[in-house]
């Protein structure tokens, strides 16, 4: 498997948590494959490498909550949902037709209105930007 995003995701641990990345911060390939085997879909490479790098870290619940791999689901509108905010006002997902794209575009659903809109960024771009925003917000409130 070609690792395109793995090291960049691992680098988020020292950047935001001030600790060296450890294997326990991620999920092993075996654990990830077992968690995903019940699903009738595959996940994009970027999301897979996110879980391998950060699936066991506290970054999974930093302001927004990334769903554990076994909790992933495709909604009735055809979006693989992977993230929600702490107030459950928004859910983020990827179009099921884009799951074979290595780094697909992310969409946000307003849960009250039920509308999906593009975030105009790929999974990796969205994730890095989200953590920058979350941790810069924390610094502003200190």
Tab-separated table of N, CA and C in Angstrom:
chain	number	residue	atom	x	y	z
A	1	UNK	N	0.847	-1.193	0.000
A	1	UNK	CA	0.000	0.000	0.000
A	1	UNK	C	0.884	1.245	0.000
A	2	UNK	N	0.544	2.151	-0.828
A	2	UNK	CA	1.265	3.416	-0.893
A	2	UNK	C	0.776	4.332	0.227
A	3	UNK	N	1.693	4.817	1.039
A	3	UNK	CA	1.336	5.691	2.154
A	3	UNK	C	1.566	7.144	1.748
A	4	UNK	N	0.486	7.822	1.440
A	4	UNK	CA	0.570	9.196	0.979
A	4	UNK	C	0.388	10.167	2.137
A	5	UNK	N	-0.527	9.854	3.054
A	5	UNK	CA	-0.935	10.792	4.099
A	5	UNK	C	-0.489	10.387	5.498
A	6	UNK	N	-0.052	9.156	5.664
A	6	UNK	CA	0.203	8.590	6.984
A	6	UNK	C	1.124	9.443	7.846
A	7	UNK	N	2.273	9.802	7.320
A	7	UNK	CA	3.233	10.584	8.123
A	7	UNK	C	2.705	11.982	8.454
A	8	UNK	N	1.953	12.571	7.536
A	8	UNK	CA	1.375	13.896	7.806
A	8	UNK	C	0.339	13.817	8.919
A	9	UNK	N	-0.462	12.758	8.930
A	9	UNK	CA	-1.427	12.587	10.010
A	9	UNK	C	-0.715	12.290	11.333
A	10	UNK	N	0.315	11.450	11.292
A	10	UNK	CA	1.079	11.156	12.518
A	10	UNK	C	1.702	12.427	13.094
A	11	UNK	N	2.108	13.343	12.232
A	11	UNK	CA	2.748	14.584	12.689
A	11	UNK	C	1.794	15.477	13.470
A	12	UNK	N	0.493	15.215	13.402
A	12	UNK	CA	-0.467	16.025	14.155
A	12	UNK	C	-0.378	15.764	15.658
A	13	UNK	N	0.085	14.586	16.061
A	13	UNK	CA	0.202	14.275	17.492
A	13	UNK	C	1.217	15.215	18.159
A	14	UNK	N	2.460	15.287	17.681
A	14	UNK	CA	3.377	16.231	18.335
A	14	UNK	C	2.961	17.692	18.147
A	15	UNK	N	2.383	18.007	16.997
A	15	UNK	CA	1.989	19.388	16.725
A	15	UNK	C	0.930	19.876	17.709
A	16	UNK	N	-0.085	19.055	17.967
A	16	UNK	CA	-1.208	19.510	18.793
A	16	UNK	C	-1.241	18.934	20.196
A	17	UNK	N	-0.596	17.789	20.408
A	17	UNK	CA	-0.626	17.186	21.734
A	17	UNK	C	0.708	17.291	22.449
A	18	UNK	N	1.757	17.736	21.727
A	18	UNK	CA	3.064	17.943	22.344
A	18	UNK	C	3.762	16.661	22.760
A	19	UNK	N	3.390	15.553	22.159
A	19	UNK	CA	3.988	14.256	22.471
A	19	UNK	C	4.452	13.613	21.177
A	20	UNK	N	5.397	12.695	21.286
A	20	UNK	CA	5.802	11.931	20.112
A	20	UNK	C	4.696	10.972	19.732
A	21	UNK	N	4.562	10.741	18.419
A	21	UNK	CA	3.572	9.767	17.974
A	21	UNK	C	3.987	8.393	18.462
A	22	UNK	N	3.037	7.623	18.947
A	22	UNK	CA	3.251	6.244	19.403
A	22	UNK	C	2.295	5.338	18.633
A	23	UNK	N	2.625	4.068	18.464
A	23	UNK	CA	1.710	3.155	17.751
A	23	UNK	C	0.301	3.131	18.340
A	24	UNK	N	0.149	3.328	19.625
A	24	UNK	CA	-1.169	3.346	20.249
A	24	UNK	C	-2.022	4.530	19.840
A	25	UNK	N	-1.405	5.547	19.216
A	25	UNK	CA	-2.174	6.690	18.711
A	25	UNK	C	-2.969	6.320	17.472
A	26	UNK	N	-2.569	5.242	16.830
A	26	UNK	CA	-3.255	4.784	15.633
A	26	UNK	C	-3.944	3.458	15.862
A	27	UNK	N	-4.476	2.924	14.803
A	27	UNK	CA	-5.088	1.601	14.804
A	27	UNK	C	-4.242	0.742	13.871
A	28	UNK	N	-3.955	-0.480	14.259
A	28	UNK	CA	-3.169	-1.356	13.385
A	28	UNK	C	-3.985	-1.705	12.134
A	29	UNK	N	-3.293	-2.085	11.076
A	29	UNK	CA	-3.990	-2.459	9.839
A	29	UNK	C	-4.952	-3.619	10.097
A	30	UNK	N	-4.519	-4.569	10.909
A	30	UNK	CA	-5.373	-5.729	11.220
A	30	UNK	C	-6.639	-5.274	11.942
A	31	UNK	N	-6.499	-4.437	12.957
A	31	UNK	CA	-7.667	-3.936	13.692
A	31	UNK	C	-8.602	-3.148	12.778
A	32	UNK	N	-8.009	-2.318	11.927
A	32	UNK	CA	-8.814	-1.509	11.019
A	32	UNK	C	-9.573	-2.396	10.034
A	33	UNK	N	-8.883	-3.358	9.455
A	33	UNK	CA	-9.541	-4.258	8.509
A	33	UNK	C	-10.673	-5.027	9.182
A	34	UNK	N	-10.452	-5.485	10.419
A	34	UNK	CA	-11.505	-6.196	11.149
A	34	UNK	C	-12.697	-5.279	11.436
A	35	UNK	N	-12.426	-4.026	11.793
A	35	UNK	CA	-13.499	-3.075	12.081
A	35	UNK	C	-14.312	-2.750	10.830
A	36	UNK	N	-13.660	-2.782	9.684
A	36	UNK	CA	-14.325	-2.421	8.435
A	36	UNK	C	-14.953	-3.608	7.705
A	37	UNK	N	-14.643	-4.834	8.102
A	37	UNK	CA	-15.079	-5.997	7.332
A	37	UNK	C	-16.593	-6.170	7.275
A	38	UNK	N	-17.309	-5.620	8.232
A	38	UNK	CA	-18.768	-5.735	8.236
A	38	UNK	C	-19.430	-4.791	7.220
A	39	UNK	N	-18.703	-3.789	6.788
A	39	UNK	CA	-19.265	-2.786	5.888
A	39	UNK	C	-19.296	-3.277	4.443
A	40	UNK	N	-20.286	-2.806	3.719
A	40	UNK	CA	-20.419	-3.145	2.304
A	40	UNK	C	-19.718	-2.115	1.426
A	41	UNK	N	-18.870	-1.295	2.027
A	41	UNK	CA	-18.147	-0.255	1.281
A	41	UNK	C	-16.692	-0.266	1.698
A	42	UNK	N	-15.867	0.350	0.846
A	42	UNK	CA	-14.473	0.565	1.199
A	42	UNK	C	-14.325	2.033	1.558
A	43	UNK	N	-13.272	2.354	2.280
A	43	UNK	CA	-13.054	3.758	2.630
A	43	UNK	C	-11.882	4.306	1.810
A	44	UNK	N	-11.893	5.605	1.559
A	44	UNK	CA	-10.804	6.212	0.791
A	44	UNK	C	-9.452	6.068	1.497
A	45	UNK	N	-8.397	6.085	0.711
A	45	UNK	CA	-7.040	5.958	1.238
A	45	UNK	C	-6.768	6.995	2.332
A	46	UNK	N	-7.152	8.239	2.127
A	46	UNK	CA	-6.869	9.286	3.116
A	46	UNK	C	-7.549	8.982	4.449
A	47	UNK	N	-8.785	8.519	4.426
A	47	UNK	CA	-9.487	8.175	5.660
A	47	UNK	C	-8.854	6.951	6.305
A	48	UNK	N	-8.473	5.985	5.496
A	48	UNK	CA	-7.800	4.786	6.015
A	48	UNK	C	-6.503	5.175	6.735
A	49	UNK	N	-5.695	6.013	6.115
A	49	UNK	CA	-4.430	6.407	6.734
A	49	UNK	C	-4.664	7.302	7.955
A	50	UNK	N	-5.747	8.053	7.969
A	50	UNK	CA	-6.113	8.825	9.152
A	50	UNK	C	-6.315	7.879	10.340
A	51	UNK	N	-7.097	6.823	10.133
A	51	UNK	CA	-7.332	5.855	11.215
A	51	UNK	C	-6.049	5.138	11.618
A	52	UNK	N	-5.214	4.769	10.651
A	52	UNK	CA	-3.953	4.100	10.977
A	52	UNK	C	-3.060	5.009	11.825
A	53	UNK	N	-3.089	6.295	11.546
A	53	UNK	CA	-2.237	7.248	12.269
A	53	UNK	C	-2.855	7.743	13.573
A	54	UNK	N	-4.177	7.999	13.573
A	54	UNK	CA	-4.792	8.717	14.700
A	54	UNK	C	-6.010	8.032	15.321
A	55	UNK	N	-6.370	6.864	14.851
A	55	UNK	CA	-7.584	6.198	15.303
A	55	UNK	C	-7.645	5.862	16.781
A	56	UNK	N	-6.514	5.881	17.469
A	56	UNK	CA	-6.495	5.617	18.907
A	56	UNK	C	-6.125	6.831	19.729
A	57	UNK	N	-6.005	7.987	19.094
A	57	UNK	CA	-5.539	9.189	19.797
A	57	UNK	C	-6.696	10.054	20.272
A	58	UNK	N	-6.381	10.952	21.184
A	58	UNK	CA	-7.411	11.871	21.669
A	58	UNK	C	-7.807	12.898	20.609
A	59	UNK	N	-7.078	12.974	19.507
A	59	UNK	CA	-7.472	13.860	18.409
A	59	UNK	C	-8.781	13.407	17.762
A	60	UNK	N	-9.152	12.149	17.985
A	60	UNK	CA	-10.425	11.640	17.446
A	60	UNK	C	-11.613	12.381	18.070
A	61	UNK	N	-11.387	12.999	19.231
A	61	UNK	CA	-12.473	13.683	19.925
A	61	UNK	C	-12.077	15.106	20.302
A	62	UNK	N	-11.341	15.771	19.433
A	62	UNK	CA	-10.921	17.146	19.688
A	62	UNK	C	-11.953	18.106	19.110
A	63	UNK	N	-12.928	18.482	19.916
A	63	UNK	CA	-14.004	19.400	19.572
A	63	UNK	C	-15.045	18.760	18.655
A	64	UNK	N	-14.598	18.116	17.601
A	64	UNK	CA	-15.475	17.344	16.727
A	64	UNK	C	-15.158	15.876	16.993
A	65	UNK	N	-16.094	15.010	16.665
A	65	UNK	CA	-15.935	13.597	16.972
A	65	UNK	C	-15.883	12.752	15.701
A	66	UNK	N	-14.694	12.195	15.439
A	66	UNK	CA	-14.547	11.261	14.327
A	66	UNK	C	-15.153	9.936	14.749
A	67	UNK	N	-15.924	9.347	13.871
A	67	UNK	CA	-16.565	8.069	14.163
A	67	UNK	C	-15.525	6.957	14.111
A	68	UNK	N	-15.637	6.008	15.017
A	68	UNK	CA	-14.772	4.837	14.970
A	68	UNK	C	-15.078	4.068	13.682
A	69	UNK	N	-14.102	3.343	13.150
A	69	UNK	CA	-14.303	2.679	11.853
A	69	UNK	C	-15.526	1.756	11.812
A	70	UNK	N	-15.789	1.055	12.901
A	70	UNK	CA	-16.941	0.150	12.892
A	70	UNK	C	-18.272	0.895	12.920
A	71	UNK	N	-18.255	2.189	13.278
A	71	UNK	CA	-19.471	3.005	13.341
A	71	UNK	C	-19.785	3.725	12.034
A	72	UNK	N	-18.868	3.691	11.082
A	72	UNK	CA	-19.089	4.366	9.807
A	72	UNK	C	-20.347	3.825	9.146
A	73	UNK	N	-21.091	4.716	8.508
A	73	UNK	CA	-22.277	4.269	7.781
A	73	UNK	C	-22.568	5.213	6.623
A	74	UNK	N	-23.262	4.676	5.647
A	74	UNK	CA	-23.713	5.458	4.502
A	74	UNK	C	-25.176	5.799	4.750
A	75	UNK	N	-25.504	7.095	4.665
A	75	UNK	CA	-26.893	7.514	4.914
A	75	UNK	C	-27.761	7.259	3.679
A	76	UNK	N	-29.032	7.582	3.807
A	76	UNK	CA	-29.993	7.338	2.722
A	76	UNK	C	-29.703	8.159	1.477
A	77	UNK	N	-28.947	9.237	1.637
A	77	UNK	CA	-28.610	10.088	0.495
A	77	UNK	C	-27.298	9.679	-0.168
A	78	UNK	N	-26.649	8.642	0.355
A	78	UNK	CA	-25.436	8.135	-0.271
A	78	UNK	C	-24.156	8.795	0.185
A	79	UNK	N	-24.098	9.263	1.425
A	79	UNK	CA	-22.882	9.865	1.974
A	79	UNK	C	-22.328	8.984	3.088
A	80	UNK	N	-21.036	8.670	3.004
A	80	UNK	CA	-20.354	7.965	4.081
A	80	UNK	C	-20.067	8.983	5.177
A	81	UNK	N	-20.733	8.842	6.299
A	81	UNK	CA	-20.590	9.806	7.399
A	81	UNK	C	-19.427	9.375	8.295
A	82	UNK	N	-18.568	10.361	8.659
A	82	UNK	CA	-17.381	10.031	9.449
A	82	UNK	C	-17.109	10.983	10.612
A	83	UNK	N	-17.836	12.101	10.713
A	83	UNK	CA	-17.519	13.117	11.712
A	83	UNK	C	-18.771	13.891	12.084
A	84	UNK	N	-18.864	14.299	13.356
A	84	UNK	CA	-19.940	15.194	13.772
A	84	UNK	C	-19.406	16.167	14.804
A	85	UNK	N	-20.068	17.311	14.925
A	85	UNK	CA	-19.659	18.294	15.927
A	85	UNK	C	-20.249	17.905	17.278
A	86	UNK	N	-19.759	18.549	18.351
A	86	UNK	CA	-20.192	18.140	19.682
A	86	UNK	C	-21.652	18.433	19.966
A	87	UNK	N	-22.261	19.372	19.283
A	87	UNK	CA	-23.688	19.659	19.472
A	87	UNK	C	-24.580	18.845	18.529
A	88	UNK	N	-23.950	18.029	17.671
A	88	UNK	CA	-24.646	17.208	16.684
A	88	UNK	C	-25.513	18.035	15.739
A	89	UNK	N	-25.045	19.247	15.442
A	89	UNK	CA	-25.740	20.102	14.479
A	89	UNK	C	-25.301	19.791	13.053
A	90	UNK	N	-24.064	19.308	12.911
A	90	UNK	CA	-23.503	19.040	11.596
A	90	UNK	C	-22.866	17.653	11.567
A	91	UNK	N	-22.941	17.039	10.401
A	91	UNK	CA	-22.283	15.766	10.139
A	91	UNK	C	-21.482	15.942	8.856
A	92	UNK	N	-20.307	15.357	8.802
A	92	UNK	CA	-19.472	15.439	7.604
A	92	UNK	C	-19.391	14.070	6.955
A	93	UNK	N	-19.319	14.087	5.643
A	93	UNK	CA	-19.282	12.831	4.924
A	93	UNK	C	-18.644	12.962	3.558
A	94	UNK	N	-18.591	11.828	2.896
A	94	UNK	CA	-18.007	11.701	1.563
A	94	UNK	C	-19.042	10.993	0.700
A	95	UNK	N	-19.255	11.473	-0.516
A	95	UNK	CA	-20.199	10.813	-1.424
A	95	UNK	C	-19.748	9.373	-1.650
A	96	UNK	N	-20.690	8.456	-1.555
A	96	UNK	CA	-20.332	7.042	-1.726
A	96	UNK	C	-19.748	6.770	-3.112
A	97	UNK	N	-20.123	7.559	-4.111
A	97	UNK	CA	-19.548	7.406	-5.444
A	97	UNK	C	-18.097	7.828	-5.524
A	98	UNK	N	-17.607	8.515	-4.496
A	98	UNK	CA	-16.216	8.998	-4.470
A	98	UNK	C	-15.320	8.184	-3.547
A	99	UNK	N	-15.806	7.069	-3.009
A	99	UNK	CA	-15.041	6.326	-2.003
A	99	UNK	C	-13.769	5.690	-2.550
A	100	UNK	N	-13.692	5.510	-3.854
A	100	UNK	CA	-12.466	4.941	-4.438
A	100	UNK	C	-11.442	6.018	-4.794
A	101	UNK	N	-11.837	7.267	-4.683
A	101	UNK	CA	-10.900	8.374	-4.889
A	101	UNK	C	-9.985	8.425	-3.661
A	102	UNK	N	-8.670	8.498	-3.840
A	102	UNK	CA	-7.776	8.463	-2.676
A	102	UNK	C	-8.041	9.562	-1.634
A	103	UNK	N	-8.353	10.761	-2.092
A	103	UNK	CA	-8.562	11.891	-1.183
A	103	UNK	C	-9.774	12.695	-1.678
A	104	UNK	N	-10.979	12.179	-1.404
A	104	UNK	CA	-12.192	12.787	-1.972
A	104	UNK	C	-12.631	14.079	-1.279
A	105	UNK	N	-13.513	14.787	-1.948
A	105	UNK	CA	-14.109	16.018	-1.414
A	105	UNK	C	-15.018	15.676	-0.228
A	106	UNK	N	-14.996	16.529	0.787
A	106	UNK	CA	-15.823	16.371	1.979
A	106	UNK	C	-17.063	17.259	1.854
A	107	UNK	N	-18.177	16.753	2.370
A	107	UNK	CA	-19.445	17.480	2.406
A	107	UNK	C	-19.915	17.599	3.841
A	108	UNK	N	-20.639	18.664	4.120
A	108	UNK	CA	-21.188	18.912	5.456
A	108	UNK	C	-22.705	18.919	5.374
A	109	UNK	N	-23.327	18.245	6.316
A	109	UNK	CA	-24.787	18.203	6.377
A	109	UNK	C	-25.258	19.008	7.586
A	110	UNK	N	-26.155	19.945	7.331
A	110	UNK	CA	-26.847	20.636	8.408
A	110	UNK	C	-27.942	19.676	8.863
A	111	UNK	N	-27.805	19.119	10.054
A	111	UNK	CA	-28.728	18.071	10.494
A	111	UNK	C	-30.158	18.572	10.636
A	112	UNK	N	-30.350	19.839	10.955
A	112	UNK	CA	-31.710	20.381	11.092
A	112	UNK	C	-32.396	20.484	9.735
A	113	UNK	N	-31.630	20.882	8.705
A	113	UNK	CA	-32.208	21.065	7.369
A	113	UNK	C	-32.046	19.837	6.482
A	114	UNK	N	-31.098	18.983	6.818
A	114	UNK	CA	-30.886	17.781	6.018
A	114	UNK	C	-30.207	18.020	4.691
A	115	UNK	N	-29.517	19.155	4.549
A	115	UNK	CA	-28.857	19.498	3.287
A	115	UNK	C	-27.362	19.219	3.359
A	116	UNK	N	-26.849	18.576	2.319
A	116	UNK	CA	-25.405	18.357	2.183
A	116	UNK	C	-24.830	19.448	1.285
A	117	UNK	N	-23.722	20.072	1.713
A	117	UNK	CA	-23.025	21.071	0.901
A	117	UNK	C	-21.528	20.759	0.908
A	118	UNK	N	-20.890	21.066	-0.190
A	118	UNK	CA	-19.460	20.800	-0.323
A	118	UNK	C	-18.658	21.716	0.589
A	119	UNK	N	-17.618	21.150	1.189
A	119	UNK	CA	-16.661	21.936	1.969
A	119	UNK	C	-15.560	22.486	1.061
A	120	UNK	N	-15.612	22.155	-0.213
A	120	UNK	CA	-14.634	22.618	-1.202
A	120	UNK	C	-13.204	22.246	-0.838
A	121	UNK	N	-13.049	21.105	-0.217
A	121	UNK	CA	-11.723	20.608	0.117
A	121	UNK	C	-11.747	19.097	0.237
A	122	UNK	N	-10.601	18.491	0.014
A	122	UNK	CA	-10.495	17.040	0.128
A	122	UNK	C	-10.458	16.636	1.595
A	123	UNK	N	-10.546	15.338	1.854
A	123	UNK	CA	-10.516	14.854	3.238
A	123	UNK	C	-9.257	15.336	3.959
A	124	UNK	N	-8.094	15.185	3.336
A	124	UNK	CA	-6.865	15.594	4.024
A	124	UNK	C	-6.834	17.107	4.244
A	125	UNK	N	-7.210	17.886	3.238
A	125	UNK	CA	-7.237	19.347	3.408
A	125	UNK	C	-8.206	19.746	4.518
A	126	UNK	N	-9.395	19.176	4.476
A	126	UNK	CA	-10.409	19.480	5.474
A	126	UNK	C	-9.912	19.131	6.876
A	127	UNK	N	-9.320	17.952	7.031
A	127	UNK	CA	-8.876	17.495	8.348
A	127	UNK	C	-7.766	18.391	8.897
A	128	UNK	N	-6.770	18.705	8.083
A	128	UNK	CA	-5.688	19.572	8.558
A	128	UNK	C	-6.219	20.961	8.904
A	129	UNK	N	-7.101	21.503	8.074
A	129	UNK	CA	-7.698	22.819	8.348
A	129	UNK	C	-8.551	22.790	9.608
A	130	UNK	N	-9.298	21.711	9.797
A	130	UNK	CA	-10.155	21.616	10.980
A	130	UNK	C	-9.322	21.614	12.256
A	131	UNK	N	-8.246	20.829	12.284
A	131	UNK	CA	-7.401	20.807	13.483
A	131	UNK	C	-6.733	22.159	13.705
A	132	UNK	N	-6.293	22.819	12.634
A	132	UNK	CA	-5.738	24.173	12.786
A	132	UNK	C	-6.763	25.097	13.420
A	133	UNK	N	-7.992	25.030	12.954
A	133	UNK	CA	-9.070	25.876	13.482
A	133	UNK	C	-9.371	25.530	14.940
A	134	UNK	N	-9.512	24.228	15.242
A	134	UNK	CA	-9.844	23.794	16.607
A	134	UNK	C	-8.767	24.241	17.585
A	135	UNK	N	-7.509	24.022	17.237
A	135	UNK	CA	-6.450	24.345	18.184
A	135	UNK	C	-6.121	25.827	18.216
A	136	UNK	N	-6.400	26.581	17.157
A	136	UNK	CA	-6.213	28.033	17.229
A	136	UNK	C	-7.350	28.643	18.058
A	137	UNK	N	-8.553	28.053	18.001
A	137	UNK	CA	-9.672	28.492	18.845
A	137	UNK	C	-9.313	28.285	20.305
A	138	UNK	N	-8.716	27.128	20.636
A	138	UNK	CA	-8.327	26.852	22.015
A	138	UNK	C	-7.356	27.901	22.519
A	139	UNK	N	-6.363	28.274	21.691
A	139	UNK	CA	-5.361	29.255	22.093
A	139	UNK	C	-5.988	30.626	22.321
A	140	UNK	N	-7.003	30.961	21.528
A	140	UNK	CA	-7.657	32.252	21.667
A	140	UNK	C	-8.466	32.356	22.962
A	141	UNK	N	-8.896	31.218	23.495
A	141	UNK	CA	-9.735	31.220	24.692
A	141	UNK	C	-8.934	31.026	25.967
A	142	UNK	N	-7.617	30.891	25.871
A	142	UNK	CA	-6.790	30.678	27.060
A	142	UNK	C	-6.489	31.974	27.749
